Structure formats: C-alpha cells, structure tokens
PDB file of C-alpha atoms and ligand atoms in Angstrom:
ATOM      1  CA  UNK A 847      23.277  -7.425 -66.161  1.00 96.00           C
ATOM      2  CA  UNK A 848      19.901  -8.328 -64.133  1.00 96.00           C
ATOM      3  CA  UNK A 849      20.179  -7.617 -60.677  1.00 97.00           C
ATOM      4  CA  UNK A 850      17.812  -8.644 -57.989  1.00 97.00           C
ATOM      5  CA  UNK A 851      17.452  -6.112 -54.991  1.00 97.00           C
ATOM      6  CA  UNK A 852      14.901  -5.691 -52.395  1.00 96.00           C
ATOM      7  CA  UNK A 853      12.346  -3.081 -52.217  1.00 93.00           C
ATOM      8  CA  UNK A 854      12.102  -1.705 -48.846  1.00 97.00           C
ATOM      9  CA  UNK A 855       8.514  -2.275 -48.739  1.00 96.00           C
ATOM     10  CA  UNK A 856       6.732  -4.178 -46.003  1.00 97.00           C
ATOM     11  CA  UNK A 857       2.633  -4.598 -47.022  1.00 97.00           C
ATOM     12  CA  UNK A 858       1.085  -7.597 -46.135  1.00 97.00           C
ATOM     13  CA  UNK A 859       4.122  -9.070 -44.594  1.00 98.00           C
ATOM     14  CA  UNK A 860       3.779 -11.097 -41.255  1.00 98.00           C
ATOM     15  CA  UNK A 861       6.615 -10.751 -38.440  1.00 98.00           C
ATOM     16  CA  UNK A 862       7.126 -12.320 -35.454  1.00 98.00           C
ATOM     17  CA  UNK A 863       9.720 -10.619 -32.830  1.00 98.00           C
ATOM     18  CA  UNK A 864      11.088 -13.581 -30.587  1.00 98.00           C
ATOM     19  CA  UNK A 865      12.279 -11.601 -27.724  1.00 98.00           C
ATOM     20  CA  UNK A 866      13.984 -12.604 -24.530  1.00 98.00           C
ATOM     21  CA  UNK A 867      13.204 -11.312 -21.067  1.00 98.00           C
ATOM     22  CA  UNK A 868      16.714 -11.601 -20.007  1.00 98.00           C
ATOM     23  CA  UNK A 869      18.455  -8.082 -19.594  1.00 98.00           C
ATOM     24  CA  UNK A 870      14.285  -6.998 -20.586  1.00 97.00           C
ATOM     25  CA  UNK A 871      15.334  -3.228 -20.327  1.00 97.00           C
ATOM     26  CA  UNK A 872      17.991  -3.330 -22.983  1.00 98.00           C
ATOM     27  CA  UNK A 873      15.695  -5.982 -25.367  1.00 98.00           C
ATOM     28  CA  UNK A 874      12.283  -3.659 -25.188  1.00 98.00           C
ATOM     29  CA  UNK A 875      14.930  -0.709 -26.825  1.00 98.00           C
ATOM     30  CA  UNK A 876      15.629  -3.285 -29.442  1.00 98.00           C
ATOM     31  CA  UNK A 877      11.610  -4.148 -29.638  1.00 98.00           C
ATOM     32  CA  UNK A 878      10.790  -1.171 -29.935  1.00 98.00           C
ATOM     33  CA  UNK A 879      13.510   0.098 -32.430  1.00 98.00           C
ATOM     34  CA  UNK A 880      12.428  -3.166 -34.751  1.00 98.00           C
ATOM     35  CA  UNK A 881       8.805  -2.024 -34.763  1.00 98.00           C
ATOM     36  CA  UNK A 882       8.951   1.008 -35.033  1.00 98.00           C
ATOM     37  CA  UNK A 883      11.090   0.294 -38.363  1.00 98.00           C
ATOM     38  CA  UNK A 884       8.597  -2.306 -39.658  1.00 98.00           C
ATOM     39  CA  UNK A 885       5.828   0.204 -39.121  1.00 98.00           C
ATOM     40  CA  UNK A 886       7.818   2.919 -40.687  1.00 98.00           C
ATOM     41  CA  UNK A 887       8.280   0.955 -43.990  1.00 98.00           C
ATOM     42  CA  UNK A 888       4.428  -0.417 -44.680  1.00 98.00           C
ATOM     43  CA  UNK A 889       4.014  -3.190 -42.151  1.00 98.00           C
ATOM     44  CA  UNK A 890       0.241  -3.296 -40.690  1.00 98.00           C
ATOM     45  CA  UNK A 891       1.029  -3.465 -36.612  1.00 98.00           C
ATOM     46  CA  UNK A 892      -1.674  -6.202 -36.409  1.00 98.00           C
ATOM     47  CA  UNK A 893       1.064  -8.153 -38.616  1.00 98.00           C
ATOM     48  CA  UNK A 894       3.432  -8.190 -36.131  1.00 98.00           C
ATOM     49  CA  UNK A 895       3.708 -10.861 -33.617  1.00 98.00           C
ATOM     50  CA  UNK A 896       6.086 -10.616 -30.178  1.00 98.00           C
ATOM     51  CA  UNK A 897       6.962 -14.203 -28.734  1.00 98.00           C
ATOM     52  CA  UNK A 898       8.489 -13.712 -24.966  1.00 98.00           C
ATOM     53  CA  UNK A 899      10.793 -16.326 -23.918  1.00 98.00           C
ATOM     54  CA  UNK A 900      13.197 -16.725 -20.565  1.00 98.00           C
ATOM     55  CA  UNK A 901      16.513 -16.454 -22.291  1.00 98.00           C
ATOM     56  CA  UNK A 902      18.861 -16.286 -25.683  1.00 98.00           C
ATOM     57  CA  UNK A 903      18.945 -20.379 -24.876  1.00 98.00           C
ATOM     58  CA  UNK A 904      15.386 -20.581 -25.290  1.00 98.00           C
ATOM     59  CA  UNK A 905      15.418 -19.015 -28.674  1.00 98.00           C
ATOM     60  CA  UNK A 906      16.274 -21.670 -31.265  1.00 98.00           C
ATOM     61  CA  UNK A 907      13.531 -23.621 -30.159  1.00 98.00           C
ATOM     62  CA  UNK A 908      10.493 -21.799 -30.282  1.00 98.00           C
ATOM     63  CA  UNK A 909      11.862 -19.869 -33.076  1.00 98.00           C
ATOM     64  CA  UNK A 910      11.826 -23.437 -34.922  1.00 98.00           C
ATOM     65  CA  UNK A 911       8.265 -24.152 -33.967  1.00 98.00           C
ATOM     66  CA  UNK A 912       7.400 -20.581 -35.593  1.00 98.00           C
ATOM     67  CA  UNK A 913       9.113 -21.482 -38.593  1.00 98.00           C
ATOM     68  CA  UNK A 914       7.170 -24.441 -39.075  1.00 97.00           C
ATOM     69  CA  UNK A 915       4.106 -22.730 -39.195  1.00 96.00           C
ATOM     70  CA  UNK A 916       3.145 -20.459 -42.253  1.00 94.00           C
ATOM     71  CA  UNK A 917       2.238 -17.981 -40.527  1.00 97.00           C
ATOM     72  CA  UNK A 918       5.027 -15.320 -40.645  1.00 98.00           C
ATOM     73  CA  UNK A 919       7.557 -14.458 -43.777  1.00 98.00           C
ATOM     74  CA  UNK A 920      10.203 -13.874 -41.090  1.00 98.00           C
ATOM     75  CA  UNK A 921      11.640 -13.881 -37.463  1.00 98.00           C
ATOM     76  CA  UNK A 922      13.518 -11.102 -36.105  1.00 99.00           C
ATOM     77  CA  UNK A 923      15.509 -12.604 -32.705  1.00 98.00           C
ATOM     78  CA  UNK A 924      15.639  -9.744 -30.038  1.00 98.00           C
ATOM     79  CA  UNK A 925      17.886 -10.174 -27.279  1.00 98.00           C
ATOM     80  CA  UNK A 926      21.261  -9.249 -24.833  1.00 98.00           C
ATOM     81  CA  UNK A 927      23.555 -11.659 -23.891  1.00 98.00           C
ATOM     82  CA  UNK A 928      25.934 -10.081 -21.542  1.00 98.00           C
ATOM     83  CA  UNK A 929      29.624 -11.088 -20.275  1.00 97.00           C
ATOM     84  CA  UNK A 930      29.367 -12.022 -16.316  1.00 95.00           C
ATOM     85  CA  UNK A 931      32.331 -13.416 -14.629  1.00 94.00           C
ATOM     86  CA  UNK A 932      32.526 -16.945 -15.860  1.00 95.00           C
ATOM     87  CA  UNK A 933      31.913 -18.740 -19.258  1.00 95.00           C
ATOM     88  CA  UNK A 934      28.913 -18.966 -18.918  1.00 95.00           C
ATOM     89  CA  UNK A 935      27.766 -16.100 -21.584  1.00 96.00           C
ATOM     90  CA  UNK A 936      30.101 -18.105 -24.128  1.00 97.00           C
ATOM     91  CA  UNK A 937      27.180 -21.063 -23.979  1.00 97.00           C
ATOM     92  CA  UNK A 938      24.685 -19.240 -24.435  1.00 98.00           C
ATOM     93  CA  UNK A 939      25.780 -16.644 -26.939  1.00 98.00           C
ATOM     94  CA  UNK A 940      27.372 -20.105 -29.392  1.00 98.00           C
ATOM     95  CA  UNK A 941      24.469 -22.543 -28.834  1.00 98.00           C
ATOM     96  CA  UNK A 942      21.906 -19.239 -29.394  1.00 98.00           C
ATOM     97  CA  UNK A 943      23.541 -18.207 -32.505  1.00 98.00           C
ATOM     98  CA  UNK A 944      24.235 -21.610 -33.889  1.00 98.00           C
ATOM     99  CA  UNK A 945      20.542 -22.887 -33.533  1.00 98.00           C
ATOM    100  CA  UNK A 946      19.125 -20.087 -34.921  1.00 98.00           C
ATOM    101  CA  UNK A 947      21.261 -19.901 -38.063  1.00 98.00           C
ATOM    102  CA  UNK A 948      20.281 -23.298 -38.366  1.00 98.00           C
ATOM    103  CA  UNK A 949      16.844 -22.670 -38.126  1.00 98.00           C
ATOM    104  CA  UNK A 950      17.004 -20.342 -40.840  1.00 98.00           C
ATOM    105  CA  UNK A 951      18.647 -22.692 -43.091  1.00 98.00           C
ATOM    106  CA  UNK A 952      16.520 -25.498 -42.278  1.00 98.00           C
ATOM    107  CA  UNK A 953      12.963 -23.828 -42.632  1.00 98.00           C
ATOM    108  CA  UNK A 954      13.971 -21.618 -45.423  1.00 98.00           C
ATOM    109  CA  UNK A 955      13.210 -18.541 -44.032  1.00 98.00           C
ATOM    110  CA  UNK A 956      14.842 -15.300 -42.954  1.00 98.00           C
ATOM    111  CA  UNK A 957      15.388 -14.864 -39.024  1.00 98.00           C
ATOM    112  CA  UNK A 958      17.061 -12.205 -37.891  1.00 98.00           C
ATOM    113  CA  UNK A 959      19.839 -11.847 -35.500  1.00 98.00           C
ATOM    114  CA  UNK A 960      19.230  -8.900 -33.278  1.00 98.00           C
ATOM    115  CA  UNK A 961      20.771 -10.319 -30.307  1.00 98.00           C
ATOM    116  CA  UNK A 962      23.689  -8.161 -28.341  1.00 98.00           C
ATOM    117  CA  UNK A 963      26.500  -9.862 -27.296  1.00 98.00           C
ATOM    118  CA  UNK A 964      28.456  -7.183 -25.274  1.00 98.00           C
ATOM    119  CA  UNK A 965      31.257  -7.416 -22.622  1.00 97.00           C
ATOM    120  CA  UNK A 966      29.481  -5.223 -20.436  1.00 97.00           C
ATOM    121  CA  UNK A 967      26.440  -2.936 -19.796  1.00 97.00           C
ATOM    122  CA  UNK A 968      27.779   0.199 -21.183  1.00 98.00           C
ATOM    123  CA  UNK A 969      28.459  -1.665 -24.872  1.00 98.00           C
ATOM    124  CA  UNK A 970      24.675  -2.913 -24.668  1.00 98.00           C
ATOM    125  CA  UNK A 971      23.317   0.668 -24.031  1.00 98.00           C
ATOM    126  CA  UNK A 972      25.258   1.945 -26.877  1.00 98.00           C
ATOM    127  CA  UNK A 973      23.708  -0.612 -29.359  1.00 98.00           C
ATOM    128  CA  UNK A 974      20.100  -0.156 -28.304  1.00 98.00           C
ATOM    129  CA  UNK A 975      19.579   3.214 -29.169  1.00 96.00           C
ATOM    130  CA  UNK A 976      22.090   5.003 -28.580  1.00 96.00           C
ATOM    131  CA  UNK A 977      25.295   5.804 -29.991  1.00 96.00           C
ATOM    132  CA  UNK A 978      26.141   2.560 -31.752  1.00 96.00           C
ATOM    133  CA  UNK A 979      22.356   2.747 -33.090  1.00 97.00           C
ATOM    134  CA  UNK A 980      19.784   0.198 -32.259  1.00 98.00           C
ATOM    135  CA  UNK A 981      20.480  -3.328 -33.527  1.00 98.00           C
ATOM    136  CA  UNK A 982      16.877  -4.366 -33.814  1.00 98.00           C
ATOM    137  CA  UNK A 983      16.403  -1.707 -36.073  1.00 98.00           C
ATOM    138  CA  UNK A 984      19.498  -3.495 -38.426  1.00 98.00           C
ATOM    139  CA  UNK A 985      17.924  -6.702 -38.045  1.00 98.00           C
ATOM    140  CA  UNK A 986      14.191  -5.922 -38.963  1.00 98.00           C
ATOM    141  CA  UNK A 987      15.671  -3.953 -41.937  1.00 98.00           C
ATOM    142  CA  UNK A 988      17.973  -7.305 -42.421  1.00 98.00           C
ATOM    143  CA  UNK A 989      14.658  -9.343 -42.762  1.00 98.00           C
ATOM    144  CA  UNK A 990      12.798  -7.505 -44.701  1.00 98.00           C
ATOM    145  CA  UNK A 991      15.153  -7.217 -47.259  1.00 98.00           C
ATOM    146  CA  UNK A 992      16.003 -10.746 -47.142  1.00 98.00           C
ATOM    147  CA  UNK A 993      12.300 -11.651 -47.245  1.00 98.00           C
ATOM    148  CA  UNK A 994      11.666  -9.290 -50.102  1.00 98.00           C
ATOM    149  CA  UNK A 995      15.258 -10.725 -52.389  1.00 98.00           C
ATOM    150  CA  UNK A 996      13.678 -14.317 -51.344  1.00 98.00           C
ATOM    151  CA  UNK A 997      10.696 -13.648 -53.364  1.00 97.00           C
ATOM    152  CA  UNK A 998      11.977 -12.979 -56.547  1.00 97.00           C
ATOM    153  CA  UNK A 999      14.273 -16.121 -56.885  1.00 97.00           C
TER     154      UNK A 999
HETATM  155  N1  INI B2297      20.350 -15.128 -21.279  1.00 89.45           N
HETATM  156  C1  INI B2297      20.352 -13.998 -21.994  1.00 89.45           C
HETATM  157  O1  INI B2297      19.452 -13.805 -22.843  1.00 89.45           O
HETATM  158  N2  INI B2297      21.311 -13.053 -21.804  1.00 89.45           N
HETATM  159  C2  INI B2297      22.298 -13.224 -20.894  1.00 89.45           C
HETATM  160  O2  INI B2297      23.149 -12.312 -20.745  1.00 89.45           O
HETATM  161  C3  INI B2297      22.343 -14.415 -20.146  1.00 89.45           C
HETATM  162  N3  INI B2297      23.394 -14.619 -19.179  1.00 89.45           N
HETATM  163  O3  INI B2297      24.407 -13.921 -19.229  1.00 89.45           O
HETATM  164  O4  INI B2297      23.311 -15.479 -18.350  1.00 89.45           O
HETATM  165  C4  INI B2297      21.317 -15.370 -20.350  1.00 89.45           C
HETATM  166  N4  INI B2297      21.287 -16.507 -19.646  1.00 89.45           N
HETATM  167  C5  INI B2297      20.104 -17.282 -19.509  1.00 89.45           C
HETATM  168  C6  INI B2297      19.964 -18.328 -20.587  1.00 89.45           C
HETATM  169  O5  INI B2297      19.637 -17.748 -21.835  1.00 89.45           O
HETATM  170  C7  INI B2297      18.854 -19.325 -20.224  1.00 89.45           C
HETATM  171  O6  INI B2297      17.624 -18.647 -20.142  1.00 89.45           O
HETATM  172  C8  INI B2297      19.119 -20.026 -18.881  1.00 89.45           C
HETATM  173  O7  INI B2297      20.413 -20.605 -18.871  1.00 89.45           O
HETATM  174  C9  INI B2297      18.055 -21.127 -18.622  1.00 89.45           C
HETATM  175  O8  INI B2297      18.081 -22.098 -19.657  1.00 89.45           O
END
C-alpha cells in the first residue's frame, strides 16, 4: 500500500495569518498560539506574514487577494465570532466560512479555519488557550500538514 502523509516540517514555508481585530483579545491568543506552533516546527519567523482586518466579514476577501499572489504556501484565518442577541453572528459566521472555503478551493491552496464561533465569552476563552486548547494552534498544524500532503500529489 503507498501512503502519502505529511511531515511535520515547516522550512522554507511562507504563512500568512489573516487575523481579525474583532474580539482582538481572544484572536492575539489564537495568533500567538499559531506562531508559536509554526516556529516550533521549522518555520523562519521572517516567513510569517500577519494581515489585520476589521472583522470575520472582511476575511474572504483579502484572503482571496493573498491567494492570488505566490507569495505564501498557506493562510491560516484567525478570528472570534461571538453570539450577541440577534442574528446577526449567523451572517457573519456563514458568509465568513463559506467564502473562505471557497477561496481555498478556488486558488488551490490550504487556508485554515481558526475562527471561533462560540455562544458566549466563556466558550471563546476556553478555545484560545485554555481548557479546550487553542484553535490557532489546530489550524496552523491543519495547514501545514495540508501544505506538506499537497506537495507530494
Ligand atoms: N466580527 C467578528 O469577527 N466577530 C464577531 O463576533 C462579530 N459580531 O458578532 O458582530 C463580527 N462582526 C463584524 C463583522 O465581521 C464586520 O466587520 C462588520 O459587519 C462590518 O462589515
């Protein structure tokens, strides 16, 4: 049987972290989580890129204009999206998700989804470091995997 796995290794990769500034205390846990992973497993810091934008809205968008460019082998999305009292957070959270899995299909390349959509504060805290572990650590792991099975197909 041939089987084709990743190697956990990040050398001369190129990130970009597309971040939101929305709920910014709970997102730089998730930053911060996602680099420190990418720097644990081989990724030069100067390879890694952070694009701010307002909101989880804003993400599809710019993250398409980074996939266009050749400059990165993957985006990790970074981001909280939290329930308030009207339906609001169910825009954002479906038109957020939506555009950026098509992104990824589109441009061919791995972005990761390490945006929090919680019912409330306390769920967010738990995912960004604490006890429901830090889910930009899951996605930059997610990429680099996916990045790393991409190039041996
Ligand atoms: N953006 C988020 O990233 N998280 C949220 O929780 C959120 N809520 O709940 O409103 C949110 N809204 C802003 C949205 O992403 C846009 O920036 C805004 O609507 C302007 O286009």
């Amino acid at each position: 049987m041939k089987k084709i796995e990743a190697q956990m290794c990040g050398k001369d990769l190129r990130f970009v972290l597309l971040s939101s500034r929305f709920n910014d205390f709970i997102v730089e846990r998730l930053v911060s989580g996602a680099v420190d992973y990418l720097v644990r497993h081989g990724v030069d810091e100067k390879n890694i890129t952070q694009v701010v934008v307002p909101g989880a809205f804003e993400m599809p968008v710019v993250a398409k204009k980074l996939a266009g460019k050749t400059d990165y082998d993957g985006i990790i999305c970074l981001g909280a999206i939290i329930r308030g009292g009207t339906p609001h957070f169910d825009f954002v959270a479906s038109e957020c998700v939506k555009g950026l899995a098509s992104v990824s299909l589109d441009a061919g390349i791995p972005v990761g989804l390490g945006i929090l959509t919680c019912d409330n504060l306390e769920q967010a805290i738990e995912r960004a470091g604490t006890k429901g572990g830090n889910k930009g650590v899951e996605a930059a792991s997610a990429v680099l995997e996916t990045v790393q099975v991409l190039k041996q197909l």
